Structures are given as C-alpha cells and as structure tokens.
PDB file of C-alpha atoms and ligand atoms in Angstrom:
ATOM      1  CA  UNK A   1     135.932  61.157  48.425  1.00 97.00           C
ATOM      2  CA  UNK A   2     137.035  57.590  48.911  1.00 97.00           C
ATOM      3  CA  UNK A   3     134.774  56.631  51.436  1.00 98.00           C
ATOM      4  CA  UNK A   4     131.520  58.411  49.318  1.00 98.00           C
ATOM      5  CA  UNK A   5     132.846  55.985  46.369  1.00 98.00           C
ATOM      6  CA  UNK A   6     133.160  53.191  48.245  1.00 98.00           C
ATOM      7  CA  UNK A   7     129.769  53.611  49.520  1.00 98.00           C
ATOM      8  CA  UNK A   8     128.519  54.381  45.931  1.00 98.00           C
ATOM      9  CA  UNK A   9     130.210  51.155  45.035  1.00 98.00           C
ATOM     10  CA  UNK A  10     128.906  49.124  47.691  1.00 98.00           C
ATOM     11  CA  UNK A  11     125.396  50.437  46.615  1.00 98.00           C
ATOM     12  CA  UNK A  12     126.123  49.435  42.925  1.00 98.00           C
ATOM     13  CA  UNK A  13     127.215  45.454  43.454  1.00 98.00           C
ATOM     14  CA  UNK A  14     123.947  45.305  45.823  1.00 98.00           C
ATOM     15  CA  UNK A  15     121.949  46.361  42.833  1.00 98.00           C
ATOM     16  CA  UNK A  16     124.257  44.292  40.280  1.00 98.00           C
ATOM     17  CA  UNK A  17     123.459  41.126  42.408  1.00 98.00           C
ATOM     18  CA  UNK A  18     119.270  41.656  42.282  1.00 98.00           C
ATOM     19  CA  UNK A  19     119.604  42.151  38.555  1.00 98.00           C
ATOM     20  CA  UNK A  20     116.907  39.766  37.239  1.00 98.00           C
ATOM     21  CA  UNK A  21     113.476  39.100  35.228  1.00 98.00           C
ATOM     22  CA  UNK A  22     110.640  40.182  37.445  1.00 98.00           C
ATOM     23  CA  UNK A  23     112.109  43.133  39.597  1.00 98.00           C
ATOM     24  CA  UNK A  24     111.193  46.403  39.061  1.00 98.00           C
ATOM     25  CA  UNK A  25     113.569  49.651  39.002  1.00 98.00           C
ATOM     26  CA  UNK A  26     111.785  50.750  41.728  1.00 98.00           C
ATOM     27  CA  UNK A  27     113.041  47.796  43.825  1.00 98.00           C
ATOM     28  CA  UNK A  28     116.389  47.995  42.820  1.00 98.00           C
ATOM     29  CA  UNK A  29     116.212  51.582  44.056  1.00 98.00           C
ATOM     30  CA  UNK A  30     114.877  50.845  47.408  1.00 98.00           C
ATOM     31  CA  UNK A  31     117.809  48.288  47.601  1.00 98.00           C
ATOM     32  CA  UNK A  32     120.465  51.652  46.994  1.00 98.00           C
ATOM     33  CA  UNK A  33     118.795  53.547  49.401  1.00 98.00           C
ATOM     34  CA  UNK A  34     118.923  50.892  51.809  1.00 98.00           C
ATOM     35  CA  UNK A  35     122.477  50.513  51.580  1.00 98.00           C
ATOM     36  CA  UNK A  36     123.344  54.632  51.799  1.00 98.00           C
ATOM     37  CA  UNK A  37     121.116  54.380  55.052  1.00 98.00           C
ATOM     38  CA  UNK A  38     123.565  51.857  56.242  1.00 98.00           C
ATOM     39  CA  UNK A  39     126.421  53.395  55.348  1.00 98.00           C
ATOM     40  CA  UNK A  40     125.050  56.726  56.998  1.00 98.00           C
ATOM     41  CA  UNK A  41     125.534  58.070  53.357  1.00 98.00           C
ATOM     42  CA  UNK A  42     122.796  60.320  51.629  1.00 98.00           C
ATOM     43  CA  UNK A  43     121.353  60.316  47.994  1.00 98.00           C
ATOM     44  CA  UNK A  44     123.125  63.016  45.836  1.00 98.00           C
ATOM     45  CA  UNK A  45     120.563  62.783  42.738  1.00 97.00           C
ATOM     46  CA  UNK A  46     117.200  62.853  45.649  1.00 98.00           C
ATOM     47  CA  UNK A  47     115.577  66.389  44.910  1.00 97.00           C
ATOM     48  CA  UNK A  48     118.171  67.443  42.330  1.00 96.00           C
ATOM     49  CA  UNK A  49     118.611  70.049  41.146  1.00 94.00           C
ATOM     50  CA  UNK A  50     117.681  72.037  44.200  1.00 90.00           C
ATOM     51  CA  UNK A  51     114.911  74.595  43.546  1.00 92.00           C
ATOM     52  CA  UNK A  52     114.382  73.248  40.540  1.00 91.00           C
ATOM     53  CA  UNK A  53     111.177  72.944  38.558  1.00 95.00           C
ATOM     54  CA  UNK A  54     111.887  68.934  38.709  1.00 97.00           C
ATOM     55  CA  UNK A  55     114.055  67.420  41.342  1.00 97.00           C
ATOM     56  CA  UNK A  56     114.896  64.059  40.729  1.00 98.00           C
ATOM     57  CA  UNK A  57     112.546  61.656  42.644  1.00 98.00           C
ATOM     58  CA  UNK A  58     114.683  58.935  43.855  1.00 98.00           C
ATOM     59  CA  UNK A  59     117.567  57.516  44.409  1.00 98.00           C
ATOM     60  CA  UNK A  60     119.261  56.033  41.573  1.00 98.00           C
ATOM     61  CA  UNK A  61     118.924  55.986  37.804  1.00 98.00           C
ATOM     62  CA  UNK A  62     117.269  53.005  35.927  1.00 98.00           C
ATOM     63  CA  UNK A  63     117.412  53.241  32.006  1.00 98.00           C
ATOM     64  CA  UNK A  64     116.861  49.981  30.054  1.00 98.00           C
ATOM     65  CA  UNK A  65     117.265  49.374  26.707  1.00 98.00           C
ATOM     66  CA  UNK A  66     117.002  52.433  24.373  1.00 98.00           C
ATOM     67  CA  UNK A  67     116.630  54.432  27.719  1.00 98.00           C
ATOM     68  CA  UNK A  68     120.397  55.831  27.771  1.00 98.00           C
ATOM     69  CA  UNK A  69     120.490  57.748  31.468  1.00 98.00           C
ATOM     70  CA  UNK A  70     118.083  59.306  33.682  1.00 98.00           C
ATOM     71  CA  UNK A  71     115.136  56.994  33.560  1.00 98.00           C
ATOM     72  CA  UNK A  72     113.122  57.323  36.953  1.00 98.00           C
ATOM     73  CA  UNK A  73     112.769  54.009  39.126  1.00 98.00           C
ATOM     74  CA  UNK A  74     109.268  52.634  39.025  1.00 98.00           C
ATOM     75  CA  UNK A  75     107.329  50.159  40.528  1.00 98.00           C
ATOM     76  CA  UNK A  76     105.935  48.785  36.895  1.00 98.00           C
ATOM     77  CA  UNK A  77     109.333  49.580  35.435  1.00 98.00           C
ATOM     78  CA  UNK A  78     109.802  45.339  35.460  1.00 98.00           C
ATOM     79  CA  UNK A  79     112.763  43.896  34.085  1.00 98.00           C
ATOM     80  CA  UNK A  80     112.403  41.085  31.131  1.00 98.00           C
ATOM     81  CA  UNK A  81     114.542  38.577  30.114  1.00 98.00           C
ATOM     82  CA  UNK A  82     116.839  40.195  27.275  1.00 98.00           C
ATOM     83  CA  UNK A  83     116.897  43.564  28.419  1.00 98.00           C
ATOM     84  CA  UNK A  84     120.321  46.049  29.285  1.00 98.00           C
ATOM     85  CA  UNK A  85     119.768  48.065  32.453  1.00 98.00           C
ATOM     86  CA  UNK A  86     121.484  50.896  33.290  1.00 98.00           C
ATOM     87  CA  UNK A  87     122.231  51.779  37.176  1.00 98.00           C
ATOM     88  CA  UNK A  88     123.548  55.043  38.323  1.00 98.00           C
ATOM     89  CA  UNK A  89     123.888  56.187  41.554  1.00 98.00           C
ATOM     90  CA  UNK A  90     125.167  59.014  43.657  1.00 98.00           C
ATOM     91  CA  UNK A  91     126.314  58.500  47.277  1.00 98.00           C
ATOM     92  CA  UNK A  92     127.196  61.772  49.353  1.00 98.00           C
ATOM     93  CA  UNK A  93     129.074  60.909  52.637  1.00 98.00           C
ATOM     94  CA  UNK A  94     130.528  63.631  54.957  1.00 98.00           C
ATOM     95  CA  UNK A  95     129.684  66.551  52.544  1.00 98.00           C
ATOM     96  CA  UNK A  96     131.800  64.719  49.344  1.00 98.00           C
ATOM     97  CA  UNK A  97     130.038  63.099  46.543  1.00 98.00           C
ATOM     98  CA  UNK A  98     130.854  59.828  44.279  1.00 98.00           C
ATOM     99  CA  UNK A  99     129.357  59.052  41.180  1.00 98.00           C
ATOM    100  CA  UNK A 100     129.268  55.563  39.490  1.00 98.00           C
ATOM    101  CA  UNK A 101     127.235  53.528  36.671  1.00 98.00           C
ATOM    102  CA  UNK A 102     127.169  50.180  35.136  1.00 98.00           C
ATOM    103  CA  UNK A 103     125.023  48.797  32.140  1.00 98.00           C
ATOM    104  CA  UNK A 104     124.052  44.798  32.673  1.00 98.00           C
ATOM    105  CA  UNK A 105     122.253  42.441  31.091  1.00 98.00           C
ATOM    106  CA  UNK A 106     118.733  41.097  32.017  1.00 98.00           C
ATOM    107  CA  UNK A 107     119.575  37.268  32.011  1.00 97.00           C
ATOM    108  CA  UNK A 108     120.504  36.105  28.054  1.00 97.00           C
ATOM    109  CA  UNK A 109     121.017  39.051  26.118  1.00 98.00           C
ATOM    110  CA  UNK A 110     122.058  39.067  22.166  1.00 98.00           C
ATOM    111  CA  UNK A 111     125.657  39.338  20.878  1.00 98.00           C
ATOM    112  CA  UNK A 112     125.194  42.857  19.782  1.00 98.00           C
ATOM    113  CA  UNK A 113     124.132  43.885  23.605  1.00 98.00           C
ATOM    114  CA  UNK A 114     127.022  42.260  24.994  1.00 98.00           C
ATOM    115  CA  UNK A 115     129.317  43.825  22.583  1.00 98.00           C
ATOM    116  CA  UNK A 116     128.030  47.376  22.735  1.00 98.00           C
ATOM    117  CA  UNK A 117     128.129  46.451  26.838  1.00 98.00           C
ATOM    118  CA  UNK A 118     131.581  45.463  26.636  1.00 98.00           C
ATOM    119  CA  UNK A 119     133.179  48.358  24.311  1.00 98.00           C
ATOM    120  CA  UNK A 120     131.539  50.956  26.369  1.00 98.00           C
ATOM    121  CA  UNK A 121     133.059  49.416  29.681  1.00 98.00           C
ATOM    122  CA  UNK A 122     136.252  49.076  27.717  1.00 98.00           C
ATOM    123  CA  UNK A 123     135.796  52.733  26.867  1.00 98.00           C
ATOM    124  CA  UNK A 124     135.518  53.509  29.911  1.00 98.00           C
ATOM    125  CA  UNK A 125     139.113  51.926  31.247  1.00 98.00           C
ATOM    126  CA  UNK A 126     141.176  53.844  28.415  1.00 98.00           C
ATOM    127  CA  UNK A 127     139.402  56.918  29.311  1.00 98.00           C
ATOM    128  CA  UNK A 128     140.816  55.726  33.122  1.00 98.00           C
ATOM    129  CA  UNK A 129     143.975  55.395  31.648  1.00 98.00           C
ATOM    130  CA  UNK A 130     144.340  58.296  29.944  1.00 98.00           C
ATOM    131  CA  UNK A 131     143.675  60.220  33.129  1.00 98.00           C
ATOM    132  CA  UNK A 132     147.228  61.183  34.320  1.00 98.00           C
ATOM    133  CA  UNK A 133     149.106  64.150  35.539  1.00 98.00           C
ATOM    134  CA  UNK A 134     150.426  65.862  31.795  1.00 96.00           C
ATOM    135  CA  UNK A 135     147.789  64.842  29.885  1.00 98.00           C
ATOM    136  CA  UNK A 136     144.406  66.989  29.074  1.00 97.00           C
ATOM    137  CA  UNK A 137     141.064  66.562  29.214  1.00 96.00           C
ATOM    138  CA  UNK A 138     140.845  66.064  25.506  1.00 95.00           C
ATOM    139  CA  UNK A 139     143.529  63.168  25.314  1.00 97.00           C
ATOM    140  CA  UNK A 140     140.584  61.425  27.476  1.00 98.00           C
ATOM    141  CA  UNK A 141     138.109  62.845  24.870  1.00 97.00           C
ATOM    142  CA  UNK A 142     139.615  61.628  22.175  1.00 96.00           C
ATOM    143  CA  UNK A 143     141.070  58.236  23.309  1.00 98.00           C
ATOM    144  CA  UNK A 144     137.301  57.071  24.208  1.00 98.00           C
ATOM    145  CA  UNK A 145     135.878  58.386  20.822  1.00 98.00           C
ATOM    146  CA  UNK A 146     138.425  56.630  18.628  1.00 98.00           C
ATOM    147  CA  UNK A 147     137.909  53.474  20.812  1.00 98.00           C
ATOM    148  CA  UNK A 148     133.972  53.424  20.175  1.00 98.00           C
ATOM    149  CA  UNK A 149     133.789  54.716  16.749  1.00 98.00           C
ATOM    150  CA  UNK A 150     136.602  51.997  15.535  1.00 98.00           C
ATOM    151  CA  UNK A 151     134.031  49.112  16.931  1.00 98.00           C
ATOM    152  CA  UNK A 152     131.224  50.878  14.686  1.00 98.00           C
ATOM    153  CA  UNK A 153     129.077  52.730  17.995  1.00 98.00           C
ATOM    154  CA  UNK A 154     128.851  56.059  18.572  1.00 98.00           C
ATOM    155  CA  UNK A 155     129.190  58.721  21.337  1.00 98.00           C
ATOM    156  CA  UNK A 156     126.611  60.547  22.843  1.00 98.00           C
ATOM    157  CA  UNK A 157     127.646  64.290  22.350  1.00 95.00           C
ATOM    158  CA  UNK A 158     125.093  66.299  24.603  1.00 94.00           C
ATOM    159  CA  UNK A 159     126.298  64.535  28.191  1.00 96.00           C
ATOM    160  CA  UNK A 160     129.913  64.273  29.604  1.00 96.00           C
ATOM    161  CA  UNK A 161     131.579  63.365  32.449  1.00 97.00           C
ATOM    162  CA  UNK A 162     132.473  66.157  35.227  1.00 97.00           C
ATOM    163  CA  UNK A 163     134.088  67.186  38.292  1.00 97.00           C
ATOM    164  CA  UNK A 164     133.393  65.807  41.352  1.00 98.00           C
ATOM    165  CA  UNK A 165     133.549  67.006  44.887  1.00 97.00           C
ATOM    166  CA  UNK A 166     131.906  68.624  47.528  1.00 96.00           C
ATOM    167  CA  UNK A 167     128.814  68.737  44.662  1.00 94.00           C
ATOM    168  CA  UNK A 168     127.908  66.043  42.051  1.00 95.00           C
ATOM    169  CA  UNK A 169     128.650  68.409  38.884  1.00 94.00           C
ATOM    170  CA  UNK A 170     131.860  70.883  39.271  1.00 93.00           C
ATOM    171  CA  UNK A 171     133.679  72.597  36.925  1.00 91.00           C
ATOM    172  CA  UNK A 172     135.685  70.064  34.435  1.00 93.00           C
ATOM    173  CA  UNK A 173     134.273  69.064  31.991  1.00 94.00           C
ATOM    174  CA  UNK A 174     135.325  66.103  30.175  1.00 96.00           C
ATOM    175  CA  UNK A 175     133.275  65.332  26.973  1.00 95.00           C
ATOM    176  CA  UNK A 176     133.445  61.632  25.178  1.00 96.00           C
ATOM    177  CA  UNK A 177     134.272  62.915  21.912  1.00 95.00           C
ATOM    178  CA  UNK A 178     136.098  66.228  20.570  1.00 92.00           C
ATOM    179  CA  UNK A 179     135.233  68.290  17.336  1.00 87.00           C
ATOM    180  CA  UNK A 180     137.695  67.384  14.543  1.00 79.00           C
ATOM    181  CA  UNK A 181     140.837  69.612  13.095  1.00 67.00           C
ATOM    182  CA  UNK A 182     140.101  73.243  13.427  1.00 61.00           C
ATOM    183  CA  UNK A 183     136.309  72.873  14.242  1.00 60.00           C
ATOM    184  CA  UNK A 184     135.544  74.884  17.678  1.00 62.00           C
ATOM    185  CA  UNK A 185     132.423  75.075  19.315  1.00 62.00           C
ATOM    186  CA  UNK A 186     131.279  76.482  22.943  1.00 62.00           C
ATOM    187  CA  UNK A 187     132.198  74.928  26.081  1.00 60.00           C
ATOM    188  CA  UNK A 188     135.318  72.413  24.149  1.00 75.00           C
ATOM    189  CA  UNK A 189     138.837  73.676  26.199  1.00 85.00           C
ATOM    190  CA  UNK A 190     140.906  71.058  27.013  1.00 91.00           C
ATOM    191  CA  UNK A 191     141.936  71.731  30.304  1.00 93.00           C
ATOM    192  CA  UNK A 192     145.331  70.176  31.755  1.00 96.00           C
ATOM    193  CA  UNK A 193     144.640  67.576  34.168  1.00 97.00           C
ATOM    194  CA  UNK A 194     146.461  67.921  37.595  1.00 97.00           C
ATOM    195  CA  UNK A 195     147.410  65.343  40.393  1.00 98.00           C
ATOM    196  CA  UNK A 196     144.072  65.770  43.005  1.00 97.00           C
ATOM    197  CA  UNK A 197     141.815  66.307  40.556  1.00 97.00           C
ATOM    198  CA  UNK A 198     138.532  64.533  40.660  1.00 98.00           C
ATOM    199  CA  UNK A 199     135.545  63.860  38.606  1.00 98.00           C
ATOM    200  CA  UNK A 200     133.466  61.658  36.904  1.00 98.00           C
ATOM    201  CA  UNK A 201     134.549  59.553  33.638  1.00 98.00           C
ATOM    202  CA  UNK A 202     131.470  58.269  31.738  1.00 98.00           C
ATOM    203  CA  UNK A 203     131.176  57.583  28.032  1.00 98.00           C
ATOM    204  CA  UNK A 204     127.747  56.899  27.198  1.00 98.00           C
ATOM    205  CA  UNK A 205     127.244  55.048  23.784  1.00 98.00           C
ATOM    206  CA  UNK A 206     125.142  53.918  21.255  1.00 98.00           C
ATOM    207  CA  UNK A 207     124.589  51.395  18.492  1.00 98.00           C
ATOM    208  CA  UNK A 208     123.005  53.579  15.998  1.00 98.00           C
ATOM    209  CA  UNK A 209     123.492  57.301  15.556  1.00 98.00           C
ATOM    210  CA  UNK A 210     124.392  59.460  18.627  1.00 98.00           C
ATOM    211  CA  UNK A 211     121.209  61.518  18.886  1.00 98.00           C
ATOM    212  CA  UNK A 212     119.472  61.496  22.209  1.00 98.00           C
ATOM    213  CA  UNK A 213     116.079  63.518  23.429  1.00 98.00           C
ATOM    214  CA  UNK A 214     114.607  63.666  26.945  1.00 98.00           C
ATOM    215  CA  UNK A 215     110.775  62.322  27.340  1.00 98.00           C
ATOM    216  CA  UNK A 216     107.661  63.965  28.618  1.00 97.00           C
ATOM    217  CA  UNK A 217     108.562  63.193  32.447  1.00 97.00           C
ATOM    218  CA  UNK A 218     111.407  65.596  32.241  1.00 97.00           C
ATOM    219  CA  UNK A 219     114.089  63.369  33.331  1.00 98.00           C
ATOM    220  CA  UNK A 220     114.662  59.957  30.739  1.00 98.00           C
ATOM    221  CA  UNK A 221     117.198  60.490  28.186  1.00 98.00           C
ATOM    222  CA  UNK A 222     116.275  58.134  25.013  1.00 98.00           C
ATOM    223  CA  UNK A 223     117.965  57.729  22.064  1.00 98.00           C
ATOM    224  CA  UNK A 224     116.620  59.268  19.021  1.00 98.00           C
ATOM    225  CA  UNK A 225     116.455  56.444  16.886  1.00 98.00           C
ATOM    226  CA  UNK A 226     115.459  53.513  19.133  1.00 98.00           C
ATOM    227  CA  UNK A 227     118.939  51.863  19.441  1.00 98.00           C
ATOM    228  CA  UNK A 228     120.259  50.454  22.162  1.00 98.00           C
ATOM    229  CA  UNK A 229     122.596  52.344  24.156  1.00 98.00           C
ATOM    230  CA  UNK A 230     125.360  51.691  27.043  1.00 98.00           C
ATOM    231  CA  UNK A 231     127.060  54.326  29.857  1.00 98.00           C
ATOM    232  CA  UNK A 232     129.687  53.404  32.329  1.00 98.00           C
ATOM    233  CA  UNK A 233     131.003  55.531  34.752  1.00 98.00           C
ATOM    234  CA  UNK A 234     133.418  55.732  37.472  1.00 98.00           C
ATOM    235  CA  UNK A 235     134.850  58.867  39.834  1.00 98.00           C
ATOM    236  CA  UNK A 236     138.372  59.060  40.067  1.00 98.00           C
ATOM    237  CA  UNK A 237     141.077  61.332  41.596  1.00 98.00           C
ATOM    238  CA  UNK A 238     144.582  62.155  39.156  1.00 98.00           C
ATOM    239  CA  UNK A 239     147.585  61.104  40.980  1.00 98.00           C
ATOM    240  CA  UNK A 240     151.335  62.669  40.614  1.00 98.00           C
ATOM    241  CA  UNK A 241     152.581  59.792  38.337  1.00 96.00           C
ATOM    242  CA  UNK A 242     150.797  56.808  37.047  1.00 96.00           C
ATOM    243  CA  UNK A 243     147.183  55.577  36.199  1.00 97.00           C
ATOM    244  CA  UNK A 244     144.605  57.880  38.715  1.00 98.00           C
ATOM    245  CA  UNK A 245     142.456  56.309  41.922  1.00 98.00           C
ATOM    246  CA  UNK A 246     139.177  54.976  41.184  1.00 98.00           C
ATOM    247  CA  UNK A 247     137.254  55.998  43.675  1.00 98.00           C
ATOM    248  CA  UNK A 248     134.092  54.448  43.102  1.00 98.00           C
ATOM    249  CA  UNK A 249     135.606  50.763  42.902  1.00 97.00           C
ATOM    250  CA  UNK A 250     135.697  47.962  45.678  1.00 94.00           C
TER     251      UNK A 250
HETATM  252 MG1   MG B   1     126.235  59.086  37.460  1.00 83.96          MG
HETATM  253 MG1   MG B   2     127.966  61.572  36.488  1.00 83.96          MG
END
C-alpha cells in the first residue's frame, strides 16, 4: 500500500509541475502514465469498471473549473490562464491500489478560487486528523462538513471517500457530510475505525449549492449550478494511537 501511494504520489507532483496555460489534460495524462510505467506500476481507473458498459479511458482524471471529478483527459481539453484543475489518479503496484487528488490553479486565479482551493485542502487534513483508532467514520463526516459549511461552501453529497486495498473501492464508506439529528437515510452507518484500516479521504466541495450531475460522455461529474468546485484526496492507513499514515504523500 505504501509503495502504490508513493507511486501515485510521484505521478501527482509530475503532473503538479506541468500545470500551465497551453497543455492539454491529455498531456498531463500521458505524463502519469509515463511515470506508473517507470515505476512498473499500472493504472487502476484504465478500463474501469471492468465489464462495464463504459470503462474509463485513461489514466487519470482532469476536471477544471465547474468540472468537479471524472472529466476524461483530452487532447483539446487546453488549460487557460485562470482556470482550477483537478488531477486524480490511481496507481496499482503489486496487486494494492492508492488513490490521490489535488485541485491547482492555472497560473493567476481569483481570491474566491484560492479560497475554495484552500478550505477544501484544509478539509481534507481535519478529515486526516480525525482518522484515529476510537473514532468513527462519522466523526470524519462530520468534522469536514462543519469545516466547509462554516467558510460558506458546500459538500458534495452523492460521492465519498472509500476503502482502499487490493481494489480501488472496498467496503468503508466514508461520506463528507452526515444527515442531521435523527434523520437516517440508506447506506449512513458510522462504522468504528480500526488501526490497519485503509481508504481513501476526499471531500469534494463547492462554492454554490452541492448538486452535481454527470454529462453525456458518461463519466464528467459537473456541478449543477455552474460553480466552481474543489476535491482533495489522499489514501491513508489508521494506526494504533495517533494521527493515521498517509500513504499517498512524498
Ligand atoms: Mg481518486
Ligand atoms: Mg477515490
């Protein structure tokens, strides 16, 4: 698990350093895969879901702007001046999977993109922190929705993070909000969290409302209303005592 995140990392600062106006998502792709080739590392999202109607066609995730996850690379997919990117990518490495995503800006970007970039990272860290032996899922849940909502954004409800392992999506599943007082709803248990675990943190947020719908080409996830939107993500293991392992950090 360490070595598929470090690989997963590795592929991530490649793509963080090519990060300018002119390159296409499709470049920045080729630039992942080049880096799991080195690393003798394969592409977890390539062909997925298997047997699906629509496996993925490449090897990371390029959304930019209102594009929240899931946008496909493309070679007239060009970066501009001003625009947020988000980069997700999956590295599999000896049969175990890591996970990672960053949002960055394009060059100058406005105040408002920098601060919806910078709560969601933050978001992402107390969701990190929160992830300790004694704790539940839902303390993460709820620790990353207060965070976001108090800065004015809001939480994207229909993705979450998840476990990670020998496959990209396991079992846990650890949403980035939680209903309020006594309201239940399908698929909300808050599970215990216990030292080995690992998955996948990654709070995916918005500026306006947290509505998202999923284009014609199957795979981009937009946000409903047009606003700009942010997701961080890292895999980490829990640990006996203490703050957990990220796994997908340098
Ligand atoms: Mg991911
Ligand atoms: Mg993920």
């Amino acid at each position: 698990m360490r070595e598929a995140g470090r690989i997963t990392a590795l592929a991530l600062q490649a793509m963080r350093e090519a990060v300018r106006p002119g390159i296409s998502t499709q470049e920045l792709d080729e630039i992942a895969a080049e880096v799991l080739r080195q690393h003798h590392a394969t592409a977890a999202f390539l062909g997925y879901p298997p047997g699906g109607p629509h496996p993925f066609p490449a090897t990371i995730t390029a959304s930019i702007n209102n594009e929240l996850v899931h946008g496909i690379p493309r070679p007239d997919r060009v970066l501009q001046e001003g625009d947020i990117v988000s980069l997700d990518c999956g590295a599999v490495y000896e049969g175990f999977v890591g996970d990672s995503a960053f949002t960055m800006g394009v060059g100058q970007v406005s105040d408002e993109a920098q601060r919806l970039m910078d709560v969601t990272e933050e978001a992402l860290a107390i969701g990190i922190d929160r992830a300790r032996a004694g704790n539940e899922t839902r303390d993460i849940s709820l620790a990353v929705q207060k965070f976001v909502e108090k800065h004015g954004f809001s939480v994207v409800r229909e993705y979450t993070g998840h476990g990670v392992g020998r496959s990209m999506h396991e079992d846990l599943q650890i949403p980035n909000w939680w209903p309020a007082g006594r309201q239940r709803r399908r698929g909300f248990r808050s599970e215990p969290l216990l030292p080995g675990y690992t998955f996948a943190l990654e709070p995916m947020v918005n500026i306006g409302q947290p509505d998202t719908k999923v284009l014609d080409d199957h795979w981009t996830v937009v946000t409903r209303d047009g606003s700009l939107c942010a997701h961080f993500e890292h895999t980490i293991a829990v640990t006996p005592e203490g703050p957990p392992m990220i796994l997908t950090a340098l």
